[in-house]
mmCIF file of C-alpha atoms in Angstrom:
data_model
loop_
_atom_site.group_PDB
_atom_site.id
_atom_site.type_symbol
_atom_site.label_atom_id
_atom_site.label_comp_id
_atom_site.label_asym_id
_atom_site.label_seq_id
_atom_site.Cartn_x
_atom_site.Cartn_y
_atom_site.Cartn_z
ATOM 1 C CA MET A 1 -24.193 28.166 15.845
ATOM 2 C CA GLU A 2 -21.390 25.570 16.251
ATOM 3 C CA THR A 3 -22.308 21.949 16.489
ATOM 4 C CA VAL A 4 -22.103 20.431 20.011
ATOM 5 C CA LYS A 5 -19.345 17.876 20.018
ATOM 6 C CA LEU A 6 -21.041 15.168 22.109
ATOM 7 C CA TYR A 7 -18.346 12.534 21.308
ATOM 8 C CA TYR A 8 -16.099 14.374 23.782
ATOM 9 C CA ASP A 9 -18.618 13.605 26.499
ATOM 10 C CA ASN A 10 -18.436 9.851 25.856
ATOM 11 C CA ALA A 11 -16.635 8.195 22.974
ATOM 12 C CA TYR A 12 -18.405 5.022 23.779
ATOM 13 C CA THR A 13 -21.951 6.218 22.960
ATOM 14 C CA MET A 14 -23.150 4.615 19.759
ATOM 15 C CA ASP A 15 -26.869 5.484 19.639
ATOM 16 C CA PHE A 16 -28.406 8.917 20.196
ATOM 17 C CA VAL A 17 -31.214 11.256 19.128
ATOM 18 C CA GLY A 18 -30.399 14.560 17.413
ATOM 19 C CA LYS A 19 -32.355 17.376 15.958
ATOM 20 C CA VAL A 20 -31.733 18.333 12.242
ATOM 21 C CA VAL A 21 -30.708 21.950 11.926
ATOM 22 C CA SER A 22 -30.067 22.002 8.124
ATOM 23 C CA CYS A 23 -29.883 19.614 5.156
ATOM 24 C CA GLU A 24 -28.294 20.860 1.979
ATOM 25 C CA PRO A 25 -27.516 18.952 -1.351
ATOM 26 C CA LYS A 26 -23.832 18.031 -1.734
ATOM 27 C CA GLY A 27 -23.276 16.541 -5.248
ATOM 28 C CA LYS A 28 -25.260 13.300 -5.246
ATOM 29 C CA ASN A 29 -25.497 13.279 -1.496
ATOM 30 C CA PHE A 30 -26.589 15.540 1.338
ATOM 31 C CA ALA A 31 -24.817 17.480 4.082
ATOM 32 C CA VAL A 32 -26.886 17.119 7.351
ATOM 33 C CA VAL A 33 -26.214 19.293 10.384
ATOM 34 C CA LEU A 34 -27.451 18.486 13.887
ATOM 35 C CA GLU A 35 -27.638 20.536 17.042
ATOM 36 C CA GLY A 36 -25.285 18.107 18.569
ATOM 37 C CA THR A 37 -23.546 14.875 17.405
ATOM 38 C CA TYR A 38 -21.701 11.793 18.616
ATOM 39 C CA PHE A 39 -20.245 11.340 15.039
ATOM 40 C CA TYR A 40 -16.522 12.175 14.975
ATOM 41 C CA PRO A 41 -15.586 14.339 11.883
ATOM 42 C CA GLU A 42 -12.287 13.643 10.114
ATOM 43 C CA GLY A 43 -9.526 15.584 11.606
ATOM 44 C CA GLY A 44 -6.071 15.307 13.273
ATOM 45 C CA GLY A 45 -5.160 12.352 11.110
ATOM 46 C CA GLN A 46 -8.129 10.331 12.236
ATOM 47 C CA PRO A 47 -10.850 9.331 9.659
ATOM 48 C CA ALA A 48 -14.421 10.134 10.304
ATOM 49 C CA ASP A 49 -17.074 7.894 11.878
ATOM 50 C CA ILE A 50 -19.584 6.099 9.659
ATOM 51 C CA GLY A 51 -23.044 4.793 10.519
ATOM 52 C CA THR A 52 -26.703 5.767 9.988
ATOM 53 C CA LEU A 53 -28.717 8.878 10.738
ATOM 54 C CA GLY A 54 -32.473 8.766 10.453
ATOM 55 C CA GLY A 55 -32.204 5.491 8.512
ATOM 56 C CA THR A 56 -29.791 6.963 5.823
ATOM 57 C CA LYS A 57 -26.213 6.035 5.498
ATOM 58 C CA VAL A 58 -23.567 8.371 6.842
ATOM 59 C CA THR A 59 -20.536 7.863 4.583
ATOM 60 C CA ASP A 60 -18.439 10.822 5.925
ATOM 61 C CA VAL A 61 -18.410 13.491 8.632
ATOM 62 C CA ARG A 62 -16.656 16.891 8.011
ATOM 63 C CA GLU A 63 -16.192 19.941 10.244
ATOM 64 C CA LYS A 64 -15.671 23.529 9.010
ATOM 65 C CA ASP A 65 -15.790 26.560 11.196
ATOM 66 C CA GLY A 66 -17.168 24.552 14.068
ATOM 67 C CA ILE A 67 -20.057 23.169 11.973
ATOM 68 C CA ILE A 68 -20.134 19.340 11.657
ATOM 69 C CA SER A 69 -21.782 18.122 8.515
ATOM 70 C CA HIS A 70 -22.867 14.414 8.147
ATOM 71 C CA ILE A 71 -22.802 13.286 4.519
ATOM 72 C CA THR A 72 -25.780 11.108 3.812
ATOM 73 C CA ASP A 73 -27.248 9.306 0.831
ATOM 74 C CA LYS A 74 -30.711 10.683 1.446
ATOM 75 C CA PRO A 75 -32.151 14.025 2.713
ATOM 76 C CA LEU A 76 -33.538 14.470 6.207
ATOM 77 C CA GLU A 77 -36.290 16.757 7.201
ATOM 78 C CA VAL A 78 -35.072 20.071 8.966
ATOM 79 C CA GLY A 79 -36.555 20.236 12.484
ATOM 80 C CA ALA A 80 -36.976 16.509 12.770
ATOM 81 C CA GLU A 81 -35.653 14.373 15.644
ATOM 82 C CA VAL A 82 -33.585 11.521 14.136
ATOM 83 C CA GLU A 83 -31.871 8.541 15.483
ATOM 84 C CA GLY A 84 -28.123 8.295 15.002
ATOM 85 C CA HIS A 85 -26.172 4.960 15.079
ATOM 86 C CA ILE A 86 -22.466 4.882 14.910
ATOM 87 C CA ASP A 87 -20.645 1.850 13.414
ATOM 88 C CA TRP A 88 -18.925 0.547 16.647
ATOM 89 C CA ASN A 89 -16.436 -1.752 14.975
ATOM 90 C CA HIS A 90 -15.194 1.188 12.845
ATOM 91 C CA ARG A 91 -15.122 3.641 15.749
ATOM 92 C CA PHE A 92 -13.445 1.224 18.130
ATOM 93 C CA ASP A 93 -10.797 0.307 15.552
ATOM 94 C CA LEU A 94 -9.899 4.037 15.184
ATOM 95 C CA MET A 95 -9.863 4.462 18.985
ATOM 96 C CA GLN A 96 -7.588 1.489 19.405
ATOM 97 C CA ASN A 97 -5.071 2.613 16.706
ATOM 98 C CA HIS A 98 -5.112 6.282 17.655
ATOM 99 C CA SER A 99 -4.423 5.434 21.289
ATOM 100 C CA GLY A 100 -1.840 2.945 20.456
ATOM 101 C CA GLU A 101 -0.062 5.419 18.211
ATOM 102 C CA HIS A 102 -0.135 8.038 21.043
ATOM 103 C CA ILE A 103 1.677 5.612 23.406
ATOM 104 C CA LEU A 104 4.279 4.656 20.893
ATOM 105 C CA SER A 105 4.876 8.200 19.699
ATOM 106 C CA GLY A 106 5.156 9.482 23.274
ATOM 107 C CA ILE A 107 7.781 6.842 24.053
ATOM 108 C CA ILE A 108 9.776 7.614 21.023
ATOM 109 C CA CYS A 109 9.532 11.401 21.329
ATOM 110 C CA GLY A 110 10.525 11.120 25.014
ATOM 111 C CA LYS A 111 13.448 8.819 24.252
ATOM 112 C CA TYR A 112 15.015 10.696 21.249
ATOM 113 C CA GLY A 113 13.750 14.263 21.977
ATOM 114 C CA CYS A 114 12.198 14.354 18.499
ATOM 115 C CA ASP A 115 8.802 15.282 17.186
ATOM 116 C CA ASN A 116 6.006 13.418 15.542
ATOM 117 C CA VAL A 117 5.685 15.426 12.316
ATOM 118 C CA GLY A 118 3.350 13.313 10.352
ATOM 119 C CA PHE A 119 0.434 10.980 11.176
ATOM 120 C CA HIS A 120 -2.013 9.225 8.838
ATOM 121 C CA MET A 121 -4.371 6.527 9.833
ATOM 122 C CA GLY A 122 -5.141 4.447 6.692
ATOM 123 C CA LYS A 123 -7.567 1.655 6.129
ATOM 124 C CA ASP A 124 -5.026 -1.035 6.875
ATOM 125 C CA ALA A 125 -2.176 0.629 8.939
ATOM 126 C CA ILE A 126 -0.965 3.897 10.404
ATOM 127 C CA LEU A 127 2.020 5.838 9.174
ATOM 128 C CA ILE A 128 3.926 7.939 11.671
ATOM 129 C CA ASP A 129 6.805 10.298 10.664
ATOM 130 C CA PHE A 130 9.508 11.390 13.110
ATOM 131 C CA ASN A 131 12.178 13.974 12.556
ATOM 132 C CA THR A 132 15.005 11.779 13.733
ATOM 133 C CA LYS A 133 16.566 8.550 12.629
ATOM 134 C CA ILE A 134 15.569 5.601 14.833
ATOM 135 C CA PRO A 135 18.140 2.828 15.130
ATOM 136 C CA ALA A 136 16.742 -0.429 13.736
ATOM 137 C CA GLU A 137 18.005 -2.257 16.789
ATOM 138 C CA ASP A 138 15.892 -0.048 19.157
ATOM 139 C CA LEU A 139 12.505 -0.851 17.493
ATOM 140 C CA PRO A 140 11.966 -4.111 19.389
ATOM 141 C CA VAL A 141 12.531 -2.326 22.653
ATOM 142 C CA LEU A 142 10.282 0.594 21.769
ATOM 143 C CA GLU A 143 7.503 -1.846 20.596
ATOM 144 C CA ARG A 144 7.805 -3.889 23.886
ATOM 145 C CA THR A 145 7.656 -0.736 26.058
ATOM 146 C CA ALA A 146 4.423 0.332 24.203
ATOM 147 C CA ASN A 147 2.882 -3.002 24.896
ATOM 148 C CA GLU A 148 4.024 -2.934 28.516
ATOM 149 C CA ALA A 149 1.801 0.129 28.801
ATOM 150 C CA ILE A 150 -1.123 -1.964 27.513
ATOM 151 C CA TRP A 151 -0.350 -4.820 29.877
ATOM 152 C CA ARG A 152 -0.338 -2.369 32.692
ATOM 153 C CA ASN A 153 -3.721 -1.182 31.597
ATOM 154 C CA VAL A 154 -2.844 2.436 32.295
ATOM 155 C CA ALA A 155 -5.624 4.956 32.175
ATOM 156 C CA SER A 156 -6.121 7.851 29.681
ATOM 157 C CA LYS A 157 -7.227 11.238 30.846
ATOM 158 C CA VAL A 158 -8.505 14.320 29.008
ATOM 159 C CA THR A 159 -8.165 17.786 30.381
ATOM 160 C CA TYR A 160 -8.521 21.462 29.212
ATOM 161 C CA PRO A 161 -5.739 23.320 31.024
ATOM 162 C CA SER A 162 -5.955 27.106 31.415
ATOM 163 C CA LYS A 163 -3.382 29.237 29.531
ATOM 164 C CA GLU A 164 -1.207 29.433 32.592
ATOM 165 C CA GLU A 165 -1.405 25.656 33.217
ATOM 166 C CA LEU A 166 -0.718 24.953 29.488
ATOM 167 C CA GLU A 167 2.458 27.181 29.648
ATOM 168 C CA LYS A 168 3.879 25.046 32.438
ATOM 169 C CA LEU A 169 2.749 21.618 30.895
ATOM 170 C CA GLU A 170 5.131 19.423 28.824
ATOM 171 C CA TYR A 171 3.019 18.069 26.006
ATOM 172 C CA ARG A 172 3.481 17.197 22.319
ATOM 173 C CA SER A 173 1.932 19.228 19.615
ATOM 174 C CA LYS A 174 2.604 19.540 15.875
ATOM 175 C CA LYS A 175 1.763 23.309 15.903
ATOM 176 C CA ALA A 176 1.329 26.259 18.158
ATOM 177 C CA LEU A 177 -2.028 26.266 19.738
ATOM 178 C CA GLU A 178 -4.353 28.999 20.985
ATOM 179 C CA GLY A 179 -7.624 29.065 22.764
ATOM 180 C CA LYS A 180 -9.121 26.012 24.399
ATOM 181 C CA VAL A 181 -6.675 23.053 24.051
ATOM 182 C CA ARG A 182 -7.648 19.532 24.604
ATOM 183 C CA ILE A 183 -4.823 17.456 26.338
ATOM 184 C CA MET A 184 -4.799 13.688 26.076
ATOM 185 C CA ALA A 185 -2.558 11.928 28.629
ATOM 186 C CA ILE A 186 -2.077 8.092 28.727
ATOM 187 C CA GLY A 187 -0.353 7.193 32.009
ATOM 188 C CA GLU A 188 3.193 8.451 32.028
ATOM 189 C CA TYR A 189 3.782 7.367 28.483
ATOM 190 C CA ASP A 190 2.279 10.275 26.578
ATOM 191 C CA CYS A 191 0.852 13.734 26.980
ATOM 192 C CA CYS A 192 -0.371 15.329 23.743
ATOM 193 C CA ALA A 193 -2.719 17.887 22.310
ATOM 194 C CA CYS A 194 -5.340 15.852 20.454
ATOM 195 C CA CYS A 195 -8.822 16.125 19.135
ATOM 196 C CA GLY A 196 -9.484 12.455 18.460
ATOM 197 C CA THR A 197 -11.376 9.711 20.267
ATOM 198 C CA HIS A 198 -9.439 7.324 22.570
ATOM 199 C CA VAL A 199 -9.866 4.278 24.705
ATOM 200 C CA GLN A 200 -10.346 4.884 28.475
ATOM 201 C CA LYS A 201 -7.829 2.116 29.428
ATOM 202 C CA ALA A 202 -4.708 1.057 27.541
ATOM 203 C CA GLY A 203 -5.687 -2.603 27.882
ATOM 204 C CA GLU A 204 -8.459 -2.031 25.313
ATOM 205 C CA ILE A 205 -5.758 -1.391 22.664
ATOM 206 C CA GLY A 206 -4.863 -5.013 22.777
ATOM 207 C CA MET A 207 -1.517 -4.734 21.072
ATOM 208 C CA VAL A 208 0.851 -2.440 19.205
ATOM 209 C CA LYS A 209 2.881 -3.874 16.412
ATOM 210 C CA ILE A 210 5.461 -2.126 14.266
ATOM 211 C CA LEU A 211 5.258 -3.482 10.712
ATOM 212 C CA SER A 212 8.077 -1.542 9.095
ATOM 213 C CA ALA A 213 10.428 1.371 9.409
ATOM 214 C CA GLN A 214 12.183 3.342 6.558
ATOM 215 C CA ASN A 215 14.275 6.451 6.232
ATOM 216 C CA TYR A 216 11.971 9.338 5.221
ATOM 217 C CA LYS A 217 12.822 12.910 4.640
ATOM 218 C CA GLY A 218 15.868 12.712 6.959
ATOM 219 C CA GLY A 219 13.901 11.043 9.722
ATOM 220 C CA THR A 220 12.024 7.838 10.107
ATOM 221 C CA ARG A 221 8.561 6.615 9.000
ATOM 222 C CA LEU A 222 7.015 3.790 10.926
ATOM 223 C CA GLU A 223 4.054 1.589 9.826
ATOM 224 C CA ILE A 224 2.165 0.168 12.652
ATOM 225 C CA VAL A 225 -1.114 -1.600 13.545
ATOM 226 C CA CYS A 226 -2.953 -1.903 16.809
ATOM 227 C CA GLY A 227 -5.833 -3.819 18.262
ATOM 228 C CA MET A 228 -8.075 -5.681 15.923
ATOM 229 C CA ARG A 229 -5.761 -4.670 12.993
ATOM 230 C CA ALA A 230 -2.771 -6.210 14.915
ATOM 231 C CA LEU A 231 -4.754 -9.502 15.279
ATOM 232 C CA ALA A 232 -5.729 -9.510 11.622
ATOM 233 C CA ASP A 233 -2.140 -9.009 10.595
ATOM 234 C CA TYR A 234 -1.062 -11.857 12.856
ATOM 235 C CA ASP A 235 -3.716 -14.123 11.541
ATOM 236 C CA GLU A 236 -2.791 -13.418 7.888
ATOM 237 C CA LYS A 237 0.959 -14.012 8.567
ATOM 238 C CA THR A 238 0.135 -17.239 10.482
ATOM 239 C CA GLU A 239 -1.991 -18.512 7.626
ATOM 240 C CA ASN A 240 0.801 -17.615 5.069
ATOM 241 C CA ALA A 241 3.482 -19.177 7.217
ATOM 242 C CA ALA A 242 1.415 -22.453 7.512
ATOM 243 C CA ALA A 243 0.850 -22.467 3.749
ATOM 244 C CA ILE A 244 4.602 -22.032 3.038
ATOM 245 C CA SER A 245 5.363 -24.637 5.729
ATOM 246 C CA GLU A 246 3.103 -27.148 3.906
ATOM 247 C CA LEU A 247 4.589 -26.299 0.448
ATOM 248 C CA LEU A 248 8.105 -26.729 1.685
ATOM 249 C CA SER A 249 7.355 -29.673 3.969
ATOM 250 C CA VAL A 250 9.069 -28.087 6.890
ATOM 251 C CA PRO A 251 7.950 -26.805 10.304
ATOM 252 C CA THR A 252 6.903 -23.156 10.330
ATOM 253 C CA GLY A 253 9.954 -22.220 12.526
ATOM 254 C CA LYS A 254 12.218 -23.423 9.659
ATOM 255 C CA ILE A 255 10.550 -21.805 6.571
ATOM 256 C CA ALA A 256 13.047 -18.972 6.492
ATOM 257 C CA LYS A 257 15.999 -21.310 6.098
ATOM 258 C CA ALA A 258 14.125 -23.621 3.758
ATOM 259 C CA THR A 259 13.221 -20.576 1.575
ATOM 260 C CA GLU A 260 16.825 -19.402 1.552
ATOM 261 C CA ALA A 261 17.953 -22.868 0.460
ATOM 262 C CA LEU A 262 15.228 -22.844 -2.271
ATOM 263 C CA LEU A 263 16.266 -19.491 -3.501
ATOM 264 C CA LYS A 264 19.937 -20.549 -3.682
ATOM 265 C CA GLU A 265 18.915 -23.586 -5.710
ATOM 266 C CA ARG A 266 16.810 -21.434 -8.007
ATOM 267 C CA ASP A 267 19.743 -19.053 -8.629
ATOM 268 C CA GLU A 268 21.971 -22.060 -9.452
ATOM 269 C CA LEU A 269 19.366 -23.431 -11.814
ATOM 270 C CA LYS A 270 18.985 -20.007 -13.441
ATOM 271 C CA GLN A 271 22.729 -19.985 -14.205
ATOM 272 C CA ILE A 272 22.563 -23.446 -15.668
ATOM 273 C CA ILE A 273 19.520 -22.483 -17.900
ATOM 274 C CA SER A 274 21.363 -19.171 -18.879
ATOM 275 C CA ARG A 275 24.440 -21.092 -19.984
ATOM 276 C CA MET A 276 22.294 -23.615 -21.905
ATOM 277 C CA LYS A 277 20.468 -20.870 -23.663
ATOM 278 C CA TRP A 278 23.808 -19.120 -24.712
ATOM 279 C CA GLU A 279 24.949 -22.515 -26.092
ATOM 280 C CA LYS A 280 21.650 -22.760 -27.904
ATOM 281 C CA ILE A 281 22.064 -19.238 -29.255
ATOM 282 C CA ASN A 282 25.551 -19.829 -30.427
ATOM 283 C CA ASN A 283 24.608 -23.123 -32.091
ATOM 284 C CA ILE A 284 21.714 -21.532 -33.950
ATOM 285 C CA ALA A 285 23.963 -18.631 -34.961
ATOM 286 C CA GLU A 286 26.541 -21.108 -36.332
ATOM 287 C CA LYS A 287 23.791 -22.902 -38.173
ATOM 288 C CA VAL A 288 22.591 -19.594 -39.758
ATOM 289 C CA GLY A 289 26.246 -18.892 -40.702
ATOM 290 C CA GLU A 290 26.627 -15.822 -43.001
ATOM 291 C CA THR A 291 23.043 -15.929 -44.283
ATOM 292 C CA PRO A 292 22.328 -12.173 -44.962
ATOM 293 C CA LYS A 293 18.608 -12.397 -44.314
ATOM 294 C CA ALA A 294 17.711 -15.043 -41.681
ATOM 295 C CA CYS A 295 14.302 -15.971 -40.256
ATOM 296 C CA VAL A 296 14.672 -18.134 -37.161
ATOM 297 C CA PHE A 297 12.131 -19.954 -35.089
ATOM 298 C CA ALA A 298 13.238 -20.847 -31.470
ATOM 299 C CA ALA A 299 11.373 -22.559 -28.700
ATOM 300 C CA ASP A 300 11.502 -21.568 -24.970
ATOM 301 C CA PHE A 301 12.925 -18.198 -25.559
ATOM 302 C CA ASP A 302 11.776 -15.019 -23.875
ATOM 303 C CA SER A 303 12.168 -11.507 -25.387
ATOM 304 C CA LYS A 304 15.692 -10.979 -23.968
ATOM 305 C CA ASP A 305 16.796 -14.414 -25.428
ATOM 306 C CA MET A 306 15.323 -13.425 -28.797
ATOM 307 C CA VAL A 307 17.233 -10.148 -28.767
ATOM 308 C CA HIS A 308 20.370 -11.822 -27.828
ATOM 309 C CA LEU A 309 19.921 -14.443 -30.638
ATOM 310 C CA ALA A 310 19.205 -11.719 -33.243
ATOM 311 C CA ASP A 311 22.154 -9.661 -32.060
ATOM 312 C CA THR A 312 24.477 -12.793 -32.199
ATOM 313 C CA ILE A 313 23.349 -13.670 -35.728
ATOM 314 C CA LEU A 314 23.978 -10.043 -36.921
ATOM 315 C CA ASP A 315 27.478 -10.149 -35.341
ATOM 316 C CA LYS A 316 28.278 -12.953 -37.895
ATOM 317 C CA THR A 317 26.215 -11.707 -40.913
ATOM 318 C CA GLY A 318 26.011 -7.904 -40.514
ATOM 319 C CA GLY A 319 22.638 -8.260 -42.333
ATOM 320 C CA THR A 320 19.050 -8.775 -41.078
ATOM 321 C CA ALA A 321 17.427 -11.188 -38.679
ATOM 322 C CA ALA A 322 13.821 -12.072 -37.843
ATOM 323 C CA VAL A 323 13.486 -14.161 -34.741
ATOM 324 C CA PHE A 324 10.264 -15.769 -33.556
ATOM 325 C CA ALA A 325 9.275 -17.720 -30.423
ATOM 326 C CA PRO A 326 5.848 -19.110 -29.273
ATOM 327 C CA ALA A 327 3.770 -16.799 -27.170
ATOM 328 C CA GLY A 328 0.318 -17.716 -26.240
ATOM 329 C CA THR A 329 -1.742 -18.573 -29.324
ATOM 330 C CA GLY A 330 0.769 -16.651 -31.538
ATOM 331 C CA TYR A 331 4.468 -15.683 -31.783
ATOM 332 C CA ALA A 332 6.541 -13.059 -30.328
ATOM 333 C CA PHE A 333 9.068 -11.555 -32.802
ATOM 334 C CA VAL A 334 12.142 -9.489 -32.927
ATOM 335 C CA LEU A 335 13.290 -7.759 -36.247
ATOM 336 C CA MET A 336 16.846 -6.447 -36.251
ATOM 337 C CA SER A 337 19.214 -5.246 -38.828
ATOM 338 C CA ARG A 338 22.577 -3.475 -39.308
ATOM 339 C CA THR A 339 21.734 -2.381 -42.792
ATOM 340 C CA GLU A 340 18.055 -1.325 -42.985
ATOM 341 C CA ASP A 341 15.061 0.190 -41.199
ATOM 342 C CA MET A 342 12.958 -2.613 -40.007
ATOM 343 C CA ARG A 343 9.880 -0.537 -39.369
ATOM 344 C CA PRO A 344 8.432 -1.008 -42.808
ATOM 345 C CA MET A 345 8.613 -4.792 -42.468
ATOM 346 C CA ALA A 346 6.781 -4.469 -39.116
ATOM 347 C CA ALA A 347 4.160 -2.490 -40.918
ATOM 348 C CA GLU A 348 3.729 -5.191 -43.569
ATOM 349 C CA MET A 349 3.324 -7.805 -40.719
ATOM 350 C CA LYS A 350 0.687 -5.631 -39.270
ATOM 351 C CA GLU A 351 -1.256 -5.518 -42.433
ATOM 352 C CA ALA A 352 -0.836 -9.198 -43.088
ATOM 353 C CA PHE A 353 -1.325 -10.604 -39.586
ATOM 354 C CA GLY A 354 -2.629 -7.691 -37.499
ATOM 355 C CA SER A 355 0.521 -7.870 -35.439
ATOM 356 C CA LYS A 356 1.339 -5.300 -32.846
ATOM 357 C CA GLY A 357 4.681 -3.899 -31.768
ATOM 358 C CA GLY A 358 7.146 -1.087 -32.153
ATOM 359 C CA GLY A 359 10.736 0.057 -31.664
ATOM 360 C CA LYS A 360 13.609 1.838 -33.392
ATOM 361 C CA PRO A 361 14.633 1.538 -36.939
ATOM 362 C CA GLU A 362 17.286 -1.037 -36.273
ATOM 363 C CA ALA A 363 15.154 -3.082 -33.837
ATOM 364 C CA VAL A 364 11.463 -3.803 -33.695
ATOM 365 C CA GLN A 365 9.627 -6.079 -31.224
ATOM 366 C CA GLY A 366 6.105 -7.267 -31.148
ATOM 367 C CA ARG A 367 3.533 -10.096 -31.310
ATOM 368 C CA ALA A 368 1.701 -11.709 -34.137
ATOM 369 C CA GLU A 369 -1.412 -13.920 -33.905
ATOM 370 C CA ALA A 370 -0.361 -16.234 -36.763
ATOM 371 C CA LYS A 371 0.647 -19.843 -37.427
ATOM 372 C CA GLU A 372 4.308 -20.814 -37.917
ATOM 373 C CA LYS A 373 3.742 -21.918 -41.527
ATOM 374 C CA GLU A 374 2.123 -18.525 -42.373
ATOM 375 C CA LEU A 375 5.033 -16.628 -40.886
ATOM 376 C CA LYS A 376 7.533 -18.882 -42.669
ATOM 377 C CA ALA A 377 5.779 -18.393 -46.030
ATOM 378 C CA PHE A 378 5.619 -14.630 -45.477
ATOM 379 C CA PHE A 379 9.369 -14.177 -44.835
ATOM 380 C CA ALA A 380 10.371 -16.708 -47.571
ATOM 381 C CA GLU A 381 8.440 -14.560 -50.032
ATOM 382 C CA LYS A 382 10.527 -11.527 -48.768
ATOM 383 C CA GLY A 383 13.845 -13.297 -49.628
ATOM 384 C CA TYR A 384 14.652 -14.609 -46.139
ATOM 385 C CA THR A 385 16.217 -18.018 -45.517
ATOM 386 C CA VAL A 386 14.029 -19.782 -42.938
ATOM 387 C CA PHE A 387 15.571 -21.871 -40.192
#
């Protein structure tokens, strides 16, 4: 017998009493079925409700063939009358975001004659996919129109039209529907086939905010938040803006320009540092001269700088170069040669110092936890001139 979907009677009911029809093991948990339930099962892009049932945690709710299973952490006695409690914050968050998505999707589909072909309500935001490209300049207008529906506090209405009524009705649906169809209408903004839970008045949504838009499979993917999530997003961005404002010592309204100036200054400094490093590389290479086997220690060099130095040395000598630079408590190294395979040398370093690394025959990179004098002595013994 199918489970009675009481959440359709009243999405605002959080506490109820239900009779346990069955309780079966499901991995480490249990699948509990009631005669009727106010717990919404995952479906239509909307996550399941959570809460408690008979004092046990309900971590998931699933529906299959009309039977709704509550996934609990403990078993419940078949035939027992148990108290159910739905987590209201979780439920209302889903209601706010699902209803907000409906309003925005209805507005977009109505304006562009497109379809909502994808919908996923994640933990932090909602993703909506449309099979049309939405101009970026239209997004603020679309967002404002959705929020005007909220400000007007339009009502939502659920109906179950007959087959004849359904054929005459203009409504959104991702697939062809048969049998009893549940239609959710929110004012004149949207009319859609939907099995989810929704707010009664648009004002309860609070706010709809588009976070991002990107091209996706020839259409547009929007990331949005509504209600409490929109407030949380605003709070986070406000805190970040205030922190950046304090760091840059400018009003929050000027942090973008200040950041732009800071990035420009950074790029200029990077160019200066790059030129200085190339000068340092050329100076070291000049000092090495035509030494066939050179071991060089350089400070303030990253891996790219070390490769450039080794390569510049080899351009002059055509031989072999070992370049080291401090890294943490040890040294990063680059072994390069135009005449021999450097992997055996890397293997000897591994045996001597427990170094790690790898690469091609002509170039090996890695790291050794060793002291400078130990490395210098090692390479001097191998016939290298140490610089």
